[in-house]
XYZ file of N, CA and C in Angstrom:
450
model
N 0.787 -1.083 -0.376
C 0.134 0.030 -0.110
C 0.912 0.990 -0.164
N 2.127 1.081 0.533
C 2.985 2.683 0.554
C 3.458 2.674 -0.658
N 3.602 1.612 -1.594
C 4.294 2.168 -2.899
C 3.386 2.611 -3.555
N 1.884 2.275 -3.186
C 0.558 2.651 -4.009
C 1.293 4.517 -3.681
N 0.939 4.843 -2.580
C 0.740 6.179 -2.137
C 2.223 7.195 -2.377
N 3.218 6.476 -2.269
C 4.358 6.932 -3.172
C 4.279 7.079 -4.838
N 3.556 6.049 -5.320
C 3.555 6.251 -6.965
C 2.561 7.577 -6.973
N 1.484 7.742 -6.560
C 0.600 8.837 -6.038
C 1.442 10.023 -5.905
N 2.101 10.419 -4.981
C 2.845 11.583 -4.985
C 4.032 11.746 -5.830
N 4.252 10.632 -6.721
C 5.383 10.993 -7.896
C 4.343 11.654 -8.714
N 3.089 10.786 -9.507
C 2.160 11.440 -10.360
C 1.941 12.909 -10.323
N 1.195 12.852 -8.624
C 1.120 14.682 -8.313
C 1.776 15.961 -8.417
N 3.560 15.129 -8.434
C 4.609 16.284 -8.987
C 4.591 16.173 -10.225
N 4.620 15.551 -10.906
C 4.819 15.697 -12.517
C 3.551 16.259 -12.859
N 2.720 16.370 -12.581
C 1.584 17.485 -12.903
C 0.983 18.676 -12.525
N 1.613 18.956 -11.958
C 1.590 20.415 -11.567
C 1.914 21.319 -12.345
N 1.223 22.465 -12.460
C 1.472 23.801 -13.266
C 2.078 23.343 -14.638
N 0.571 22.888 -15.437
C 1.001 22.778 -17.250
C 0.206 24.056 -17.188
N 0.767 24.638 -18.601
C -0.182 25.989 -18.659
C -0.925 25.108 -20.388
N -2.324 25.876 -20.512
C -2.750 25.331 -21.190
C -3.404 26.622 -22.310
N -4.724 27.103 -21.597
C -5.374 28.084 -22.586
C -4.886 29.132 -22.553
N -4.778 30.082 -23.745
C -4.023 31.126 -24.107
C -5.292 32.107 -24.406
N -5.311 33.528 -23.672
C -6.192 34.424 -24.328
C -5.498 35.860 -24.142
N -6.427 36.464 -25.423
C -5.373 37.743 -25.309
C -7.050 38.556 -24.913
N -6.346 40.075 -24.778
C -7.471 41.276 -24.777
C -6.429 42.513 -25.215
N -6.911 43.226 -25.932
C -6.585 44.591 -25.970
C -7.459 45.718 -25.846
N -6.810 46.912 -25.248
C -8.044 47.773 -24.839
C -7.094 49.099 -25.168
N -8.096 50.361 -25.432
C -7.510 51.677 -25.041
C -8.256 52.484 -24.245
N -7.122 53.286 -23.702
C -7.566 54.077 -22.595
C -7.426 55.754 -22.712
N -8.121 56.648 -22.748
C -7.915 57.880 -23.046
C -7.099 58.562 -21.504
N -6.169 59.313 -21.647
C -5.825 59.869 -20.532
C -5.338 61.516 -21.579
N -5.453 62.110 -20.596
C -5.040 63.982 -20.917
C -3.765 63.899 -21.291
N -3.064 62.967 -21.328
C -1.723 63.507 -21.911
C -1.522 62.375 -23.177
N -2.372 61.305 -23.468
C -2.558 60.558 -24.644
C -3.295 59.315 -24.387
N -3.528 58.635 -25.711
C -3.893 57.510 -25.580
C -2.981 56.591 -25.102
N -3.616 55.304 -24.039
C -2.514 54.428 -23.915
C -3.205 52.971 -24.330
N -2.554 52.447 -25.055
C -2.924 50.881 -25.773
C -2.360 50.109 -24.844
N -3.433 49.135 -24.115
C -2.749 48.141 -23.143
C -3.574 46.664 -24.325
N -2.114 45.975 -23.923
C -2.320 44.470 -24.359
C -2.158 43.621 -23.536
N -2.801 42.541 -22.981
C -3.254 41.255 -22.091
C -2.821 40.277 -22.726
N -2.157 39.545 -22.475
C -1.494 37.977 -22.835
C -1.758 37.001 -21.571
N -2.747 36.488 -21.576
C -3.238 35.335 -20.758
C -2.908 33.922 -20.630
N -2.179 33.043 -19.705
C -2.253 31.604 -20.087
C -2.986 30.811 -18.861
N -3.459 30.137 -18.494
C -4.029 29.376 -17.928
C -2.997 28.174 -17.250
N -3.032 27.818 -16.137
C -2.105 26.806 -15.395
C -3.015 25.842 -14.711
N -3.068 24.808 -15.284
C -3.491 23.758 -14.471
C -2.730 22.836 -13.657
N -3.402 22.552 -11.702
C -2.167 22.130 -11.535
C -3.276 20.524 -10.680
N -2.687 19.627 -11.124
C -3.190 18.348 -10.483
C -2.276 17.938 -9.095
N -3.067 17.252 -8.229
C -2.490 16.786 -6.864
C -3.570 15.454 -6.731
N -2.997 14.210 -6.557
C -3.183 12.994 -6.638
C -2.911 13.258 -5.093
N -4.487 12.409 -4.194
C -4.691 12.497 -2.931
C -5.345 11.302 -2.444
N -5.158 11.131 -1.017
C -5.488 9.151 -1.092
C -5.014 8.306 -1.022
N -5.569 7.445 -1.350
C -4.530 5.761 -1.295
C -5.292 5.187 -1.554
N -4.488 3.998 -2.673
C -5.898 3.007 -2.936
C -5.992 1.590 -1.806
N -7.425 0.914 -1.712
C -7.490 0.311 -0.826
C -7.569 -1.041 -1.245
N -7.307 -1.890 -0.183
C -7.445 -3.382 -0.509
C -8.781 -3.775 -0.267
N -9.499 -4.993 -1.165
C -10.699 -5.811 -1.253
C -11.325 -4.982 -0.010
N -12.758 -5.086 -0.040
C -13.825 -4.200 0.774
C -13.581 -3.126 1.696
N -12.755 -2.269 1.390
C -12.650 -0.715 2.258
C -12.621 0.089 0.723
N -13.071 0.537 1.197
C -13.596 1.985 -0.081
C -11.632 2.927 -0.291
N -12.201 3.251 -1.056
C -10.843 4.108 -1.602
C -10.792 4.987 -1.064
N -9.723 6.238 -0.573
C -9.624 7.722 -0.692
C -9.455 7.888 -1.716
N -8.977 7.702 -2.677
C -8.138 8.163 -3.944
C -8.740 9.194 -4.537
N -8.208 10.127 -4.814
C -8.955 11.541 -5.193
C -7.635 12.402 -6.434
N -8.519 13.191 -7.422
C -7.541 13.704 -8.369
C -8.392 15.251 -7.628
N -7.516 16.102 -7.036
C -7.960 17.579 -6.901
C -7.070 18.865 -7.824
N -8.111 19.407 -8.253
C -6.821 20.114 -9.417
C -7.663 21.549 -9.060
N -6.852 22.892 -9.882
C -6.768 23.618 -9.755
C -7.025 24.489 -10.980
N -7.416 25.616 -11.346
C -7.074 26.319 -12.861
C -6.798 27.653 -12.244
N -5.188 28.393 -12.628
C -4.995 29.547 -11.979
C -4.706 30.255 -13.622
N -4.623 31.423 -13.315
C -4.429 33.007 -15.003
C -3.337 33.242 -14.293
N -2.524 33.385 -15.575
C -1.282 34.597 -15.298
C -1.239 35.434 -16.412
N -1.334 36.595 -16.447
C -1.508 37.510 -17.279
C -0.323 38.559 -17.441
N 0.182 38.646 -18.853
C 1.451 39.462 -18.830
C 0.914 40.866 -19.478
N 0.917 41.928 -18.689
C 0.021 43.466 -19.206
C 1.563 44.461 -19.999
N 0.982 44.822 -20.964
C 1.688 45.462 -21.693
C 0.903 46.817 -21.931
N 1.604 47.927 -21.689
C 0.587 49.393 -21.851
C 1.603 50.327 -22.612
N 1.344 51.388 -23.469
C 1.953 51.904 -24.683
C 1.281 53.395 -24.317
N 1.864 54.186 -23.981
C 1.468 55.590 -24.190
C 2.068 56.233 -25.800
N 1.106 57.185 -25.742
C 1.363 57.628 -27.210
C 2.718 57.820 -27.880
N 3.363 57.953 -26.582
C 4.498 58.595 -27.108
C 5.317 57.942 -26.978
N 5.408 56.423 -26.956
C 6.584 55.187 -27.022
C 6.670 55.012 -25.840
N 6.599 55.276 -24.793
C 6.835 54.921 -23.634
C 5.989 53.654 -23.134
N 6.522 52.538 -22.541
C 6.087 51.700 -22.075
C 6.361 50.960 -20.526
N 5.228 50.099 -20.232
C 4.788 49.690 -19.099
C 4.680 48.285 -18.911
N 5.203 47.408 -17.916
C 4.926 45.817 -18.272
C 4.480 45.405 -16.872
N 3.901 44.344 -16.469
C 3.286 44.410 -15.900
C 2.602 42.788 -15.675
N 3.089 41.542 -14.626
C 2.469 40.597 -14.438
C 1.227 40.651 -13.410
N 0.288 40.351 -13.854
C -1.074 39.965 -13.005
C -1.287 38.247 -13.012
N -1.979 38.101 -12.031
C -2.928 36.669 -11.819
C -3.867 36.603 -10.641
N -3.992 35.534 -10.813
C -5.173 34.837 -9.867
C -5.323 33.871 -9.919
N -4.821 32.956 -8.113
C -4.587 32.083 -8.325
C -6.111 31.138 -7.726
N -6.477 30.165 -8.539
C -7.848 29.098 -7.898
C -8.786 29.910 -8.370
N -8.657 30.304 -9.980
C -9.783 30.632 -10.473
C -10.762 29.668 -10.109
N -10.475 28.324 -10.486
C -11.742 27.192 -10.388
C -11.158 26.201 -9.844
N -11.590 25.660 -8.903
C -10.857 24.197 -8.317
C -12.436 23.387 -8.736
N -11.649 21.793 -7.945
C -12.551 20.704 -7.855
C -11.711 19.356 -7.873
N -12.283 18.593 -7.579
C -11.840 16.971 -7.549
C -12.557 15.914 -8.106
N -12.484 14.918 -8.166
C -12.966 13.723 -8.861
C -12.087 12.655 -8.226
N -13.022 11.609 -7.980
C -12.624 10.229 -7.503
C -11.805 9.551 -8.709
N -10.571 8.971 -8.009
C -9.922 7.876 -8.889
C -8.617 8.641 -8.905
N -7.753 8.010 -9.945
C -6.546 8.704 -10.659
C -6.354 9.870 -11.263
N -5.492 10.765 -10.957
C -5.380 11.810 -12.146
C -5.068 11.659 -13.606
N -6.079 11.851 -14.538
C -5.373 11.576 -15.844
C -4.017 12.339 -16.402
N -3.659 11.676 -17.725
C -2.589 12.125 -17.887
C -2.788 13.801 -17.625
N -1.634 14.300 -17.677
C -1.617 16.114 -17.441
C -2.173 16.460 -18.429
N -2.191 16.469 -19.774
C -1.919 17.357 -21.228
C -3.336 16.734 -21.461
N -3.983 16.345 -21.598
C -5.603 15.654 -21.739
C -6.153 17.037 -20.584
N -6.129 15.964 -18.872
C -7.175 16.600 -18.361
C -6.451 18.563 -17.881
N -5.467 18.785 -18.324
C -5.131 20.019 -18.391
C -6.330 20.769 -19.546
N -6.223 20.298 -21.336
C -6.633 20.806 -21.859
C -8.241 20.842 -21.747
N -8.874 19.725 -21.029
C -10.312 19.731 -20.783
C -10.870 20.694 -20.074
N -9.875 20.609 -18.379
C -10.492 21.658 -17.428
C -10.543 22.836 -18.375
N -9.539 23.335 -18.807
C -9.095 24.548 -18.981
C -10.849 25.065 -20.731
N -10.689 23.872 -20.946
C -11.647 24.163 -22.145
C -13.153 24.892 -21.564
N -13.211 23.522 -20.523
C -14.628 23.380 -19.732
C -14.956 24.796 -19.171
N -13.813 25.175 -18.273
C -14.252 26.527 -17.649
C -13.463 28.194 -18.229
N -13.507 27.796 -19.715
C -13.519 29.041 -20.594
C -14.134 30.154 -20.173
N -15.353 29.827 -19.811
C -15.976 31.374 -19.269
C -15.523 31.878 -18.125
N -15.401 31.010 -17.312
C -14.889 31.340 -16.298
C -13.493 32.050 -16.004
N -12.681 31.484 -17.090
C -11.602 31.870 -16.908
C -11.146 33.547 -17.491
N -12.039 33.522 -18.536
C -12.476 34.843 -19.011
C -12.972 35.881 -18.473
N -13.812 35.819 -17.561
C -14.211 36.665 -16.698
C -13.104 37.056 -15.771
N -12.385 36.146 -14.997
C -10.884 36.257 -13.829
C -10.475 37.075 -15.253
N -10.026 37.194 -16.489
C -9.131 37.936 -16.857
C -9.750 39.390 -17.070
N -11.169 39.742 -17.595
C -11.597 41.051 -17.487
C -11.422 41.454 -16.365
N -11.623 40.843 -15.193
C -11.788 41.178 -13.509
C -10.285 41.659 -13.671
N -9.280 41.202 -13.976
C -7.692 41.342 -13.638
C -7.500 42.829 -14.785
N -8.317 42.824 -15.764
C -8.194 44.176 -16.775
C -8.481 45.061 -15.615
N -9.896 45.228 -15.457
C -10.435 45.848 -14.601
C -9.582 46.620 -13.673
N -9.177 45.360 -12.760
C -8.234 46.380 -11.396
C -7.183 46.891 -12.164
N -6.329 46.682 -13.089
C -5.248 47.305 -13.839
C -5.460 48.669 -14.241
N -6.726 48.722 -14.678
C -6.903 50.581 -15.467
C -6.235 51.446 -14.493
N -6.753 51.446 -13.157
C -5.794 52.186 -11.889
C -4.908 52.505 -12.345
N -3.963 51.500 -12.078
C -2.514 51.097 -12.045
C -1.956 51.361 -12.845
N -2.984 51.674 -14.548
C -2.311 52.200 -15.757
C -2.233 53.567 -15.849
N -3.358 53.850 -15.218
C -3.760 55.344 -15.334
C -2.329 56.105 -13.998
N -2.039 55.439 -13.013
C -1.191 55.652 -12.155
C 0.340 55.961 -12.851
N 0.414 55.036 -13.546
C 1.775 54.462 -14.192
C 2.021 55.733 -15.254
N 0.885 55.882 -16.081
C 1.281 57.287 -17.134
C 1.082 58.624 -16.624
N 0.608 58.583 -15.620
C 1.039 60.319 -14.669
C 2.118 60.081 -14.121
N 2.595 58.926 -13.633
C 4.460 59.144 -13.133
C 5.214 59.173 -14.411
N 5.161 58.729 -15.498
C 5.919 58.625 -16.681
C 6.267 59.811 -16.899
N 4.760 60.895 -17.193
C 4.701 61.636 -17.845
C 4.827 63.055 -16.527
N 5.314 62.694 -15.374
C 5.479 63.963 -14.233
C 4.255 64.580 -13.707
N 2.728 63.885 -14.240
C 1.698 64.760 -13.992
C 1.170 63.900 -12.654
N 0.464 64.630 -11.440
C 0.368 64.010 -10.333
C -1.173 63.607 -10.703
N -2.154 62.745 -10.138
C -3.036 61.857 -10.357
C -4.150 62.604 -9.614
N -5.160 63.016 -9.794
C -6.411 64.221 -9.169
C -6.893 62.833 -8.742
N -7.642 63.084 -7.685
C -8.929 62.319 -6.867
C -8.930 61.094 -6.570
């Protein structure tokens, strides 16, 4: 039984952090000193963790596959004059869950989970974009040396 638990731990280690779904978003922000073009490039990351153990006859198995899908977004903002500001945004555990039994093959599971939760991931991307707006405006003000009001 100990051998099964060690195998499960090894499988879980191999399955962590598989990048899957790529997403993009572009936006234009009006600013008193010029237009800001912001490009967002996001990738989902699926983590699989094997937990529990296989049991012997007559006893229930506790073997489960826990999974989470997180989002990492790279942002590049360009002020009209050509100045750039880059930033990495992230949201852990956009969606998570578990299923009984062994974790499936990493690539297959990661693609299925990301595709199944595409709408949740897109909503998380848009929430990060909205949160980032104030930071972009502040960065633009700093680049231009103009204080931000309000």
